[in-house]
CSV table of C-alpha atoms and ligand atoms in Angstrom, one decimal:
chain,number,residue,atom,x,y,z
A,671,MET,CA,0.0,0.0,0.0
A,672,SER,CA,1.4,3.4,-1.0
A,673,HIS,CA,1.7,6.3,1.4
A,674,ASN,CA,-1.1,8.1,-0.5
A,675,THR,CA,-3.6,5.4,-0.2
A,676,ASN,CA,-3.0,5.2,3.6
A,677,ILE,CA,-3.8,9.0,3.8
A,678,LYS,CA,-6.9,8.4,1.7
A,679,TYR,CA,-8.2,5.6,4.0
A,680,LEU,CA,-7.5,7.8,7.1
A,681,VAL,CA,-9.5,10.7,5.6
A,682,GLU,CA,-12.4,8.3,4.7
A,683,ALA,CA,-12.4,7.0,8.3
A,684,ALA,CA,-12.5,10.5,9.7
A,685,LEU,CA,-15.2,11.6,7.2
A,686,PHE,CA,-17.5,8.7,7.9
A,687,ALA,CA,-17.0,9.3,11.7
A,688,ALA,CA,-18.0,12.9,11.2
A,689,LEU,CA,-21.1,11.8,9.2
A,690,ALA,CA,-22.0,9.4,11.9
A,691,MET,CA,-21.7,12.1,14.5
A,692,ALA,CA,-23.9,14.5,12.5
A,693,LEU,CA,-26.6,11.8,12.4
A,694,SER,CA,-26.3,11.5,16.2
A,695,PHE,CA,-27.9,15.0,16.3
A,696,ILE,CA,-31.2,13.8,14.8
A,697,PRO,CA,-33.7,14.5,17.6
A,698,ASP,CA,-35.0,11.3,19.3
A,699,PHE,CA,-38.7,11.0,18.9
A,700,ILE,CA,-39.0,7.9,21.1
A,701,SER,CA,-36.6,9.1,23.9
A,702,TRP,CA,-34.2,6.5,25.3
A,703,PHE,CA,-35.3,3.7,22.9
A,704,SER,CA,-33.9,5.6,19.9
A,705,PRO,CA,-31.8,3.9,17.3
A,706,SER,CA,-28.3,5.1,16.6
A,707,TYR,CA,-28.5,6.5,13.0
A,708,GLY,CA,-24.8,7.0,12.8
A,709,ALA,CA,-24.3,3.2,12.9
A,710,ILE,CA,-25.3,3.3,9.1
A,711,PRO,CA,-22.2,5.2,7.8
A,712,LEU,CA,-19.9,3.7,10.4
A,713,ILE,CA,-20.7,0.1,9.4
A,714,VAL,CA,-20.6,1.0,5.6
A,715,LEU,CA,-17.1,2.4,6.1
A,716,ALA,CA,-16.0,-0.7,8.1
A,717,LEU,CA,-17.3,-3.1,5.4
A,718,ARG,CA,-15.5,-0.9,2.8
A,719,ARG,CA,-12.1,-0.6,4.5
A,720,GLY,CA,-11.8,-3.4,7.0
A,721,PRO,CA,-11.4,-3.7,10.8
A,722,LYS,CA,-8.3,-1.4,11.2
A,723,TYR,CA,-10.0,1.7,9.6
A,724,GLY,CA,-13.4,0.6,11.0
A,725,LEU,CA,-12.2,0.6,14.6
A,726,LEU,CA,-10.4,3.9,14.0
A,727,SER,CA,-13.6,5.4,12.6
A,728,GLY,CA,-15.6,4.1,15.6
A,729,LEU,CA,-13.0,5.6,18.0
A,730,ILE,CA,-13.2,9.0,16.2
A,731,TRP,CA,-17.0,8.9,16.4
A,732,GLY,CA,-16.8,8.2,20.1
A,733,LEU,CA,-14.2,11.0,20.7
A,734,LEU,CA,-16.3,13.5,18.7
A,735,HIS,CA,-18.9,13.2,21.5
A,736,PHE,CA,-16.3,14.7,23.9
A,737,ALA,CA,-15.4,17.5,21.4
A,738,LEU,CA,-19.0,18.4,20.9
A,739,GLY,CA,-20.1,18.1,24.5
A,740,LYS,CA,-22.6,15.3,23.8
A,741,ILE,CA,-21.6,13.1,26.8
A,742,GLU,CA,-24.0,11.8,29.4
A,743,TYR,CA,-21.6,11.7,32.3
A,744,LEU,CA,-22.1,9.6,35.5
A,745,SER,CA,-18.5,8.6,36.2
A,746,MET,CA,-15.1,8.3,34.5
A,747,SER,CA,-15.4,4.5,34.0
A,748,GLN,CA,-19.0,4.8,32.7
A,749,VAL,CA,-17.9,7.3,30.1
A,750,VAL,CA,-14.9,5.2,29.0
A,751,ILE,CA,-17.2,2.1,28.6
A,752,GLU,CA,-20.0,4.0,26.8
A,753,TYR,CA,-18.0,6.5,24.6
A,754,ILE,CA,-14.7,4.7,23.9
A,755,PHE,CA,-15.3,0.9,24.1
A,756,ALA,CA,-18.9,1.0,22.8
A,757,PHE,CA,-18.2,3.2,19.8
A,758,LEU,CA,-14.9,1.5,19.1
A,759,SER,CA,-16.7,-1.9,18.8
A,760,MET,CA,-18.8,-0.6,15.9
A,761,GLY,CA,-15.6,-1.1,13.7
A,762,LEU,CA,-15.9,-4.9,14.3
A,763,ALA,CA,-18.1,-4.9,11.3
A,764,GLY,CA,-14.9,-4.6,9.3
A,765,LEU,CA,-14.0,-8.2,10.2
A,766,PHE,CA,-16.4,-9.2,7.4
A,767,SER,CA,-14.9,-6.8,4.8
A,768,LYS,CA,-12.9,-9.5,2.9
A,769,GLN,CA,-15.8,-11.9,2.8
A,770,ILE,CA,-18.3,-9.3,1.5
A,771,GLN,CA,-15.8,-8.2,-1.2
A,772,LEU,CA,-15.3,-11.8,-2.3
A,773,GLN,CA,-19.0,-12.3,-2.7
A,774,LEU,CA,-19.4,-8.9,-4.5
A,775,ARG,CA,-16.6,-9.8,-7.0
A,776,GLN,CA,-18.5,-13.0,-7.8
A,777,LYS,CA,-21.8,-10.9,-8.2
A,778,HIS,CA,-23.4,-12.8,-5.3
A,779,LEU,CA,-25.5,-9.9,-4.1
A,780,SER,CA,-27.8,-11.8,-1.7
A,781,TYR,CA,-24.8,-13.5,0.0
A,782,ALA,CA,-23.1,-10.1,0.2
A,783,VAL,CA,-26.2,-8.6,1.9
A,784,LEU,CA,-26.3,-11.6,4.4
A,785,ILE,CA,-22.6,-11.0,5.3
A,786,GLY,CA,-23.5,-7.3,5.8
A,787,PHE,CA,-26.3,-8.4,8.2
A,788,SER,CA,-23.8,-10.6,10.1
A,789,ALA,CA,-21.3,-7.8,10.4
A,790,SER,CA,-24.0,-5.4,11.6
A,791,PHE,CA,-25.2,-8.0,14.2
A,792,LEU,CA,-21.7,-8.5,15.6
A,793,ALA,CA,-20.8,-4.7,15.8
A,794,ILE,CA,-24.2,-3.6,17.2
A,795,PHE,CA,-24.5,-6.6,19.6
A,796,VAL,CA,-21.0,-5.8,21.1
A,797,ARG,CA,-21.7,-2.1,21.3
A,798,TYR,CA,-25.1,-2.5,23.1
A,799,LEU,CA,-23.6,-5.2,25.4
A,800,PHE,CA,-21.3,-2.4,26.7
A,801,HIS,CA,-24.3,-0.1,27.1
A,802,PHE,CA,-26.3,-2.9,28.8
A,803,ILE,CA,-23.4,-3.5,31.3
A,804,ALA,CA,-23.0,0.2,31.9
A,805,GLY,CA,-26.8,0.4,32.3
A,806,VAL,CA,-26.8,-2.3,35.1
A,807,ILE,CA,-23.8,-0.8,36.9
A,808,PHE,CA,-24.3,2.9,36.5
A,809,TRP,CA,-27.9,3.7,35.4
A,810,GLY,CA,-29.8,1.3,37.7
A,811,SER,CA,-31.0,4.1,40.0
A,812,TYR,CA,-33.0,5.5,37.0
A,813,ALA,CA,-35.1,2.4,36.8
A,814,PRO,CA,-38.8,2.9,37.6
A,815,LYS,CA,-39.9,1.9,41.1
A,816,GLY,CA,-39.9,-1.9,41.5
A,817,MET,CA,-38.0,-2.6,38.3
A,818,SER,CA,-34.6,-4.3,38.6
A,819,ALA,CA,-31.5,-2.7,37.2
A,820,VAL,CA,-30.8,-5.7,34.9
A,821,TRP,CA,-34.3,-5.7,33.5
A,822,TYR,CA,-34.4,-1.9,33.1
A,823,SER,CA,-31.0,-1.9,31.3
A,824,PHE,CA,-32.1,-4.9,29.1
A,825,THR,CA,-35.3,-3.2,28.0
A,826,VAL,CA,-33.7,0.2,27.3
A,827,ASN,CA,-30.6,-1.0,25.6
A,828,GLY,CA,-32.1,-4.1,24.0
A,829,THR,CA,-34.8,-2.0,22.3
A,830,ALA,CA,-32.3,0.7,21.1
A,831,GLY,CA,-29.9,-2.1,19.9
A,832,PHE,CA,-32.6,-4.0,18.1
A,833,LEU,CA,-33.9,-0.8,16.4
A,834,THR,CA,-30.4,0.1,15.4
A,835,LEU,CA,-29.8,-3.3,13.9
A,836,LEU,CA,-33.1,-3.2,12.0
A,837,LEU,CA,-32.3,0.3,10.6
A,838,VAL,CA,-28.8,-0.8,9.5
A,839,MET,CA,-30.1,-4.0,7.9
A,840,ILE,CA,-32.7,-2.2,5.9
A,841,SER,CA,-30.1,0.4,4.8
A,842,LEU,CA,-27.6,-2.3,3.7
A,843,ALA,CA,-30.3,-4.3,1.9
A,844,ILE,CA,-30.8,-1.1,-0.2
A,845,LEU,CA,-27.2,0.2,-0.4
A,846,ILE,CA,-25.3,-3.1,-1.2
A,847,PRO,CA,-27.3,-4.0,-4.4
A,848,ALA,CA,-27.5,-0.3,-5.5
A,849,GLN,CA,-23.8,0.6,-4.9
A,850,PRO,CA,-21.8,-2.7,-4.8
A,851,GLN,CA,-18.6,-1.0,-6.0
A,852,PHE,CA,-18.7,1.2,-2.9
A,853,PHE,CA,-18.3,-1.8,-0.7
A,854,SER,CA,-15.7,-3.4,-2.9
A,855,PRO,CA,-13.5,-0.5,-4.0
A,856,LYS,CA,-10.6,-1.0,-6.5
A,857,ASP,CA,-8.3,1.2,-4.5
B,1301,LIG,C1,-30.4,2.1,31.2
B,1301,LIG,C2,-29.5,2.9,30.5
B,1301,LIG,N1,-29.8,4.2,30.3
B,1301,LIG,C3,-28.9,5.0,29.6
B,1301,LIG,C4,-27.7,4.5,29.2
B,1301,LIG,C5,-26.7,5.4,28.5
B,1301,LIG,N2,-26.5,5.1,27.0
B,1301,LIG,C6,-27.3,4.2,26.4
B,1301,LIG,C7,-27.1,3.9,25.0
B,1301,LIG,C8,-26.2,4.7,24.3
B,1301,LIG,C9,-25.4,5.6,24.9
B,1301,LIG,C10,-24.4,6.4,24.1
B,1301,LIG,C11,-24.9,7.7,23.6
B,1301,LIG,O1,-25.9,7.5,22.7
B,1301,LIG,C12,-25.6,5.9,26.3
B,1301,LIG,C13,-24.7,6.9,27.0
B,1301,LIG,C14,-27.4,3.2,29.5
B,1301,LIG,N3,-26.2,2.6,29.1
B,1301,LIG,N4,-28.3,2.4,30.1
C-alpha cells in the first residue's frame, strides 16, 4: 500500500465518523429507545475498508462526543465504557470486509447482503452489550420503582440495539445491491 492510499483511507475513516456524529444529532422521537442513526455510515465504512479503519472510525465517532459536549456523564469508568469501548466496537463490522468483497466480486449480491447483516449484528451486539453492562452498573438508579437494574437496562438497551440493527439491515439491503462497487473498491 502506498503512502497516498494510507492517507486516503484515514481521511475516509474521519469523514464517515463525522457523518455518523452528524446523524447523532437527529432528535430522538422515542426518547431512550432511539436507534443510533450514525451506525449506518460507520458500518458502511468498516465493510468498505476493513477492521483497522473501521475501529479507527468508531474511535473517532466516540471521541467526537467529547469534542461536541454530547456526553451523558455519570462517572469516569462509565464514560470510558460507553463512549470509547462501545463506539470503538462498531468497527468490528470490518472483520467481514474481505468476505463481503469476495461475494461482490462474484456478483453474489444476496450473500453479500447476508454478510453485511452478520457484520452489523456483531458490531451492534457488542456495542449494546457495553451499554447494557454500563446500564446495570451505573444507570440502575434511574429504573422505575420496583423494576430491577438488569431488566431496566435490558429493555432500554435491548430496544435501542434492536432498532439500530433493524435500521442498518434495511439500509444495507438497499445500499449493497445499489452501490456494490462502494463496498468493494478498486483502491
Ligand atoms: C439504562 C441505561 N440508560 C442510559 C444509558 C446510556 N446510554 C445508552 C445507550 C447509548 C449511549 C451512548 C450515547 O448514545 C448511552 C450513554 C445506558 N447505558 N443504560
